[in-house]
PDB file of C-alpha atoms in Angstrom:
ATOM      1  CA  LEU A   1      -2.524  -5.648 -19.927  1.00  0.00           C
ATOM      2  CA  ALA A   2       0.346  -8.755 -18.434  1.00  0.00           C
ATOM      3  CA  SER A   3      -2.240  -9.175 -16.134  1.00  0.00           C
ATOM      4  CA  GLY A   4      -2.862 -13.161 -14.987  1.00  0.00           C
ATOM      5  CA  SER A   5      -5.852  -9.743 -13.057  1.00  0.00           C
ATOM      6  CA  VAL A   6      -9.403 -11.246 -15.558  1.00  0.00           C
ATOM      7  CA  ASN A   7     -10.287  -7.825 -15.897  1.00  0.00           C
ATOM      8  CA  ALA A   8     -10.706  -5.126 -18.646  1.00  0.00           C
ATOM      9  CA  PHE A   9     -11.096  -1.670 -18.681  1.00  0.00           C
ATOM     10  CA  SER A  10     -12.177   1.141 -20.617  1.00  0.00           C
ATOM     11  CA  ALA A  11     -10.469   4.926 -20.133  1.00  0.00           C
ATOM     12  CA  PRO A  12     -12.320   7.650 -21.395  1.00  0.00           C
ATOM     13  CA  GLY A  13     -10.421   9.132 -25.592  1.00  0.00           C
ATOM     14  CA  GLY A  14     -11.450   4.503 -26.297  1.00  0.00           C
ATOM     15  CA  TYR A  15      -9.076   3.197 -24.939  1.00  0.00           C
ATOM     16  CA  ILE A  16      -9.475  -0.502 -23.529  1.00  0.00           C
ATOM     17  CA  LEU A  17      -7.190  -2.414 -22.305  1.00  0.00           C
ATOM     18  CA  VAL A  18      -7.659  -6.328 -21.794  1.00  0.00           C
ATOM     19  CA  THR A  19      -5.746  -8.234 -19.647  1.00  0.00           C
ATOM     20  CA  GLU A  20      -3.992 -11.853 -20.053  1.00  0.00           C
ATOM     21  CA  GLY A  21      -5.744 -13.591 -17.498  1.00  0.00           C
ATOM     22  CA  LEU A  22      -9.325 -12.392 -18.754  1.00  0.00           C
ATOM     23  CA  LEU A  23      -8.054 -13.508 -22.340  1.00  0.00           C
ATOM     24  CA  ARG A  24      -7.074 -17.402 -20.949  1.00  0.00           C
ATOM     25  CA  MET A  25     -10.785 -17.694 -20.091  1.00  0.00           C
ATOM     26  CA  LEU A  26     -12.728 -16.878 -23.329  1.00  0.00           C
ATOM     27  CA  ASP A  27     -13.073 -19.319 -25.657  1.00  0.00           C
ATOM     28  CA  THR A  28     -14.351 -18.140 -28.209  1.00  0.00           C
ATOM     29  CA  GLU A  29     -14.034 -14.375 -30.289  1.00  0.00           C
ATOM     30  CA  ASP A  30     -17.644 -13.756 -29.722  1.00  0.00           C
ATOM     31  CA  GLU A  31     -16.847 -13.834 -25.982  1.00  0.00           C
ATOM     32  CA  LEU A  32     -14.398 -11.166 -27.063  1.00  0.00           C
ATOM     33  CA  ALA A  33     -16.026  -9.270 -28.318  1.00  0.00           C
ATOM     34  CA  ALA A  34     -18.729  -8.901 -26.194  1.00  0.00           C
ATOM     35  CA  VAL A  35     -15.879  -7.931 -23.482  1.00  0.00           C
ATOM     36  CA  LEU A  36     -14.896  -5.187 -26.199  1.00  0.00           C
ATOM     37  CA  ALA A  37     -18.584  -4.240 -27.247  1.00  0.00           C
ATOM     38  CA  HIS A  38     -19.275  -3.225 -23.213  1.00  0.00           C
ATOM     39  CA  GLU A  39     -15.720  -1.609 -22.828  1.00  0.00           C
ATOM     40  CA  VAL A  40     -16.522   0.094 -26.109  1.00  0.00           C
ATOM     41  CA  ALA A  41     -20.266   1.441 -25.241  1.00  0.00           C
ATOM     42  CA  HIS A  42     -18.679   2.230 -21.323  1.00  0.00           C
ATOM     43  CA  VAL A  43     -16.349   4.886 -23.710  1.00  0.00           C
ATOM     44  CA  VAL A  44     -19.702   5.876 -25.275  1.00  0.00           C
ATOM     45  CA  ARG A  45     -21.951   6.567 -22.828  1.00  0.00           C
ATOM     46  CA  GLN A  46     -18.987   8.819 -21.330  1.00  0.00           C
ATOM     47  CA  HIS A  47     -19.370   6.561 -17.679  1.00  0.00           C
ATOM     48  CA  HIS A  48     -15.899   6.867 -16.976  1.00  0.00           C
ATOM     49  CA  TRP A  49     -14.881  10.923 -18.497  1.00  0.00           C
ATOM     50  CA  LYS A  50     -18.555  11.257 -15.545  1.00  0.00           C
ATOM     51  CA  ILE A  51     -17.156  10.456 -13.552  1.00  0.00           C
ATOM     52  CA  ILE A  52     -13.936  11.825 -13.201  1.00  0.00           C
ATOM     53  CA  GLN A  53     -15.735  14.905 -14.042  1.00  0.00           C
ATOM     54  CA  LYS A  54     -17.450  14.530 -10.478  1.00  0.00           C
ATOM     55  CA  GLN A  55     -14.206  13.333  -8.823  1.00  0.00           C
ATOM     56  CA  GLN A  56     -12.435  16.814 -10.311  1.00  0.00           C
ATOM     57  CA  GLN A  57     -15.347  18.196  -8.681  1.00  0.00           C
ATOM     58  CA  ALA A  58     -14.841  17.199  -5.633  1.00  0.00           C
ATOM     59  CA  SER A  59     -10.728  17.486  -5.101  1.00  0.00           C
ATOM     60  CA  ALA A  60     -10.998  21.145  -6.406  1.00  0.00           C
ATOM     61  CA  LEU A  61     -13.505  21.607  -3.126  1.00  0.00           C
ATOM     62  CA  VAL A  62     -11.327  19.436  -0.677  1.00  0.00           C
ATOM     63  CA  ALA A  63      -8.354  21.888  -2.457  1.00  0.00           C
ATOM     64  CA  LYS A  64     -10.033  24.908  -1.443  1.00  0.00           C
ATOM     65  CA  MET A  65     -10.474  23.365   1.582  1.00  0.00           C
ATOM     66  CA  GLN A  66      -6.961  21.892   2.357  1.00  0.00           C
ATOM     67  CA  GLY A  67      -4.856  23.371  -0.285  1.00  0.00           C
ATOM     68  CA  ASN A  68      -3.741  19.786  -1.920  1.00  0.00           C
ATOM     69  CA  MET A  69      -5.246  18.686  -5.294  1.00  0.00           C
ATOM     70  CA  LYS A  70      -5.348  15.470  -6.053  1.00  0.00           C
ATOM     71  CA  THR A  71      -3.472  14.579  -9.102  1.00  0.00           C
ATOM     72  CA  SER A  72      -4.710  12.638 -12.347  1.00  0.00           C
ATOM     73  CA  ASN A  73      -2.951   9.682 -11.367  1.00  0.00           C
ATOM     74  CA  GLU A  74      -4.407   9.277  -8.830  1.00  0.00           C
ATOM     75  CA  LEU A  75      -8.265  10.212 -10.144  1.00  0.00           C
ATOM     76  CA  PHE A  76      -7.717   7.326 -12.650  1.00  0.00           C
ATOM     77  CA  THR A  77      -6.208   5.216  -9.994  1.00  0.00           C
ATOM     78  CA  ASP A  78      -9.507   6.118  -7.452  1.00  0.00           C
ATOM     79  CA  MET A  79     -11.352   5.472 -10.731  1.00  0.00           C
ATOM     80  CA  MET A  80     -10.865   1.683 -11.799  1.00  0.00           C
ATOM     81  CA  THR A  81     -10.379   0.719  -8.198  1.00  0.00           C
ATOM     82  CA  ARG A  82     -13.543   1.701  -7.410  1.00  0.00           C
ATOM     83  CA  GLY A  83     -15.538   1.254 -10.679  1.00  0.00           C
ATOM     84  CA  LEU A  84     -18.737   2.090 -11.998  1.00  0.00           C
ATOM     85  CA  ASP A  85     -22.530   2.351 -10.437  1.00  0.00           C
ATOM     86  CA  LYS A  86     -24.475  -0.605 -11.082  1.00  0.00           C
ATOM     87  CA  SER A  87     -27.113   1.152 -13.491  1.00  0.00           C
ATOM     88  CA  ALA A  88     -23.964   2.199 -15.500  1.00  0.00           C
ATOM     89  CA  GLU A  89     -22.268  -1.883 -16.081  1.00  0.00           C
ATOM     90  CA  PHE A  90     -26.299  -2.703 -16.301  1.00  0.00           C
ATOM     91  CA  GLU A  91     -26.642  -0.451 -19.484  1.00  0.00           C
ATOM     92  CA  ALA A  92     -23.055  -0.585 -20.777  1.00  0.00           C
ATOM     93  CA  ASP A  93     -24.146  -5.401 -21.012  1.00  0.00           C
ATOM     94  CA  ARG A  94     -27.807  -4.179 -23.115  1.00  0.00           C
ATOM     95  CA  ASP A  95     -25.368  -1.842 -24.814  1.00  0.00           C
ATOM     96  CA  ALA A  96     -22.960  -4.910 -26.142  1.00  0.00           C
ATOM     97  CA  MET A  97     -25.071  -6.842 -27.098  1.00  0.00           C
ATOM     98  CA  ILE A  98     -26.440  -4.648 -29.228  1.00  0.00           C
ATOM     99  CA  LEU A  99     -23.180  -3.901 -30.633  1.00  0.00           C
ATOM    100  CA  ALA A 100     -21.793  -6.888 -30.962  1.00  0.00           C
ATOM    101  CA  ALA A 101     -25.176  -8.189 -32.322  1.00  0.00           C
ATOM    102  CA  ASN A 102     -24.490  -4.751 -35.546  1.00  0.00           C
ATOM    103  CA  ALA A 103     -21.018  -6.106 -35.973  1.00  0.00           C
ATOM    104  CA  GLY A 104     -22.630  -9.789 -36.629  1.00  0.00           C
ATOM    105  CA  TYR A 105     -21.471 -11.426 -33.591  1.00  0.00           C
ATOM    106  CA  ASP A 106     -23.558 -13.644 -31.586  1.00  0.00           C
ATOM    107  CA  CYS A 107     -25.220 -11.163 -28.830  1.00  0.00           C
ATOM    108  CA  THR A 108     -25.831 -13.750 -26.463  1.00  0.00           C
ATOM    109  CA  ALA A 109     -21.911 -14.599 -26.017  1.00  0.00           C
ATOM    110  CA  ILE A 110     -21.583 -11.704 -22.867  1.00  0.00           C
ATOM    111  CA  PHE A 111     -24.274 -14.750 -20.861  1.00  0.00           C
ATOM    112  CA  SER A 112     -21.344 -17.334 -21.195  1.00  0.00           C
ATOM    113  CA  LEU A 113     -18.701 -14.561 -20.446  1.00  0.00           C
ATOM    114  CA  LEU A 114     -20.626 -14.081 -16.770  1.00  0.00           C
ATOM    115  CA  SER A 115     -21.189 -17.568 -16.362  1.00  0.00           C
ATOM    116  CA  LYS A 116     -17.876 -17.775 -16.242  1.00  0.00           C
ATOM    117  CA  LEU A 117     -17.123 -14.682 -14.399  1.00  0.00           C
ATOM    118  CA  GLU A 118     -19.677 -16.325 -12.219  1.00  0.00           C
ATOM    119  CA  ASP A 119     -17.779 -19.706 -11.729  1.00  0.00           C
ATOM    120  CA  LEU A 120     -14.819 -17.877 -10.269  1.00  0.00           C
ATOM    121  CA  LYS A 121     -16.803 -16.086  -7.625  1.00  0.00           C
ATOM    122  CA  GLY A 122     -14.353 -16.334  -4.444  1.00  0.00           C
ATOM    123  CA  SER A 123     -12.351 -19.315  -6.225  1.00  0.00           C
ATOM    124  CA  SER A 124      -9.822 -17.414  -7.127  1.00  0.00           C
ATOM    125  CA  GLU A 125      -7.171 -13.758  -6.102  1.00  0.00           C
ATOM    126  CA  SER A 126      -7.352 -12.631  -9.414  1.00  0.00           C
ATOM    127  CA  SER A 127     -10.447 -12.383 -10.205  1.00  0.00           C
ATOM    128  CA  SER A 128     -11.311 -10.027  -6.709  1.00  0.00           C
ATOM    129  CA  LEU A 129     -10.522  -6.328  -8.694  1.00  0.00           C
ATOM    130  CA  ILE A 130     -13.874  -7.094 -10.879  1.00  0.00           C
ATOM    131  CA  PHE A 131     -15.872  -8.215  -7.684  1.00  0.00           C
ATOM    132  CA  GLN A 132     -15.061  -5.378  -6.144  1.00  0.00           C
ATOM    133  CA  THR A 133     -15.767  -3.048  -9.237  1.00  0.00           C
ATOM    134  CA  HIS A 134     -18.819  -4.635 -10.592  1.00  0.00           C
ATOM    135  CA  PRO A 135     -22.412  -6.623  -9.897  1.00  0.00           C
ATOM    136  CA  SER A 136     -21.809 -10.149  -9.563  1.00  0.00           C
ATOM    137  CA  PRO A 137     -21.839 -11.640 -12.870  1.00  0.00           C
ATOM    138  CA  ALA A 138     -25.740 -13.558 -11.481  1.00  0.00           C
ATOM    139  CA  GLN A 139     -27.218  -9.752 -11.359  1.00  0.00           C
ATOM    140  CA  ARG A 140     -25.564  -9.167 -14.421  1.00  0.00           C
ATOM    141  CA  MET A 141     -27.287 -11.718 -16.298  1.00  0.00           C
ATOM    142  CA  ASP A 142     -30.747 -11.173 -14.745  1.00  0.00           C
ATOM    143  CA  GLU A 143     -30.560  -7.805 -15.802  1.00  0.00           C
ATOM    144  CA  LEU A 144     -29.655  -9.075 -19.376  1.00  0.00           C
ATOM    145  CA  SER A 145     -32.222 -11.405 -19.282  1.00  0.00           C
ATOM    146  CA  SER A 146     -35.139  -8.597 -19.250  1.00  0.00           C
ATOM    147  CA  ALA A 147     -33.238  -7.181 -22.429  1.00  0.00           C
ATOM    148  CA  VAL A 148     -33.647  -9.828 -24.858  1.00  0.00           C
ATOM    149  CA  VAL A 149     -35.574  -8.975 -27.118  1.00  0.00           C
ATOM    150  CA  PRO A 150     -37.496 -10.941 -30.058  1.00  0.00           C
ATOM    151  CA  GLU A 151     -34.743  -9.124 -32.237  1.00  0.00           C
ATOM    152  CA  LEU A 152     -31.953  -9.991 -30.497  1.00  0.00           C
ATOM    153  CA  ASP A 153     -32.872 -13.242 -30.276  1.00  0.00           C
ATOM    154  CA  SER A 154     -32.206 -13.725 -34.004  1.00  0.00           C
ATOM    155  CA  CYS A 155     -28.857 -13.148 -33.120  1.00  0.00           C
ATOM    156  CA  ALA A 156     -28.085 -15.752 -30.776  1.00  0.00           C
ATOM    157  CA  THR A 157     -26.040 -17.695 -32.970  1.00  0.00           C
ATOM    158  CA  PRO A 158     -22.414 -18.313 -33.044  1.00  0.00           C
ATOM    159  CA  SER A 159     -20.364 -16.009 -35.695  1.00  0.00           C
ATOM    160  CA  PRO A 160     -18.513 -17.202 -38.168  1.00  0.00           C
ATOM    161  CA  ALA A 161     -16.287 -16.136 -36.073  1.00  0.00           C
ATOM    162  CA  ALA A 162     -16.525 -17.826 -32.941  1.00  0.00           C
ATOM    163  CA  GLY A 163     -13.412 -20.294 -33.328  1.00  0.00           C
ATOM    164  CA  ARG A 164     -11.297 -18.606 -34.803  1.00  0.00           C
ATOM    165  CA  TYR A 165      -9.770 -17.269 -31.189  1.00  0.00           C
ATOM    166  CA  GLN A 166      -9.519 -20.854 -30.247  1.00  0.00           C
ATOM    167  CA  ARG A 167      -7.599 -21.160 -33.812  1.00  0.00           C
ATOM    168  CA  TYR A 168      -5.124 -17.434 -33.105  1.00  0.00           C
ATOM    169  CA  VAL A 169      -5.033 -17.412 -29.543  1.00  0.00           C
ATOM    170  CA  LYS A 170      -5.691 -19.665 -27.224  1.00  0.00           C
ATOM    171  CA  SER A 171      -3.663 -21.704 -29.569  1.00  0.00           C
ATOM    172  CA  ASP A 172       0.428 -19.449 -29.129  1.00  0.00           C
ATOM    173  CA  PRO A 173       1.897 -20.878 -26.359  1.00  0.00           C
TER     174      PRO A 173
END
């Protein structure tokens, strides 16, 4: 997305949107893989679809009481600005480590990503939405630390592709 905001979103159907602001913040392909794996985990677990279903049920109830119904656009906007509950974010973080490792990426790159987000906290308007819709990066790192098992430890090295990001993405003017 052509936005300086630091964020990524997934939507039902597997669409994943990443902002230019987030892409500029990343340093390696492993970090990009962590972002994408986190969003894929939301899609696979149907986190956003479950929210839409709950909102549609609530909207149907409101419509019966008030005689009007929210449009699909309003439901999507609500979903993006409210975010998921903390447990869904923690689950997507844990799944992201496994997905990244299975794809040959450094499964711990999510920690460097979260550390960068923690450094942004309170410093920029461009990162405000992610802090409204996600648990704090520190909370996420604490939660993830308990998920690291010996099998994942063996995948905690930069992938051979890690440096490509600098060459192909960051080098573009």
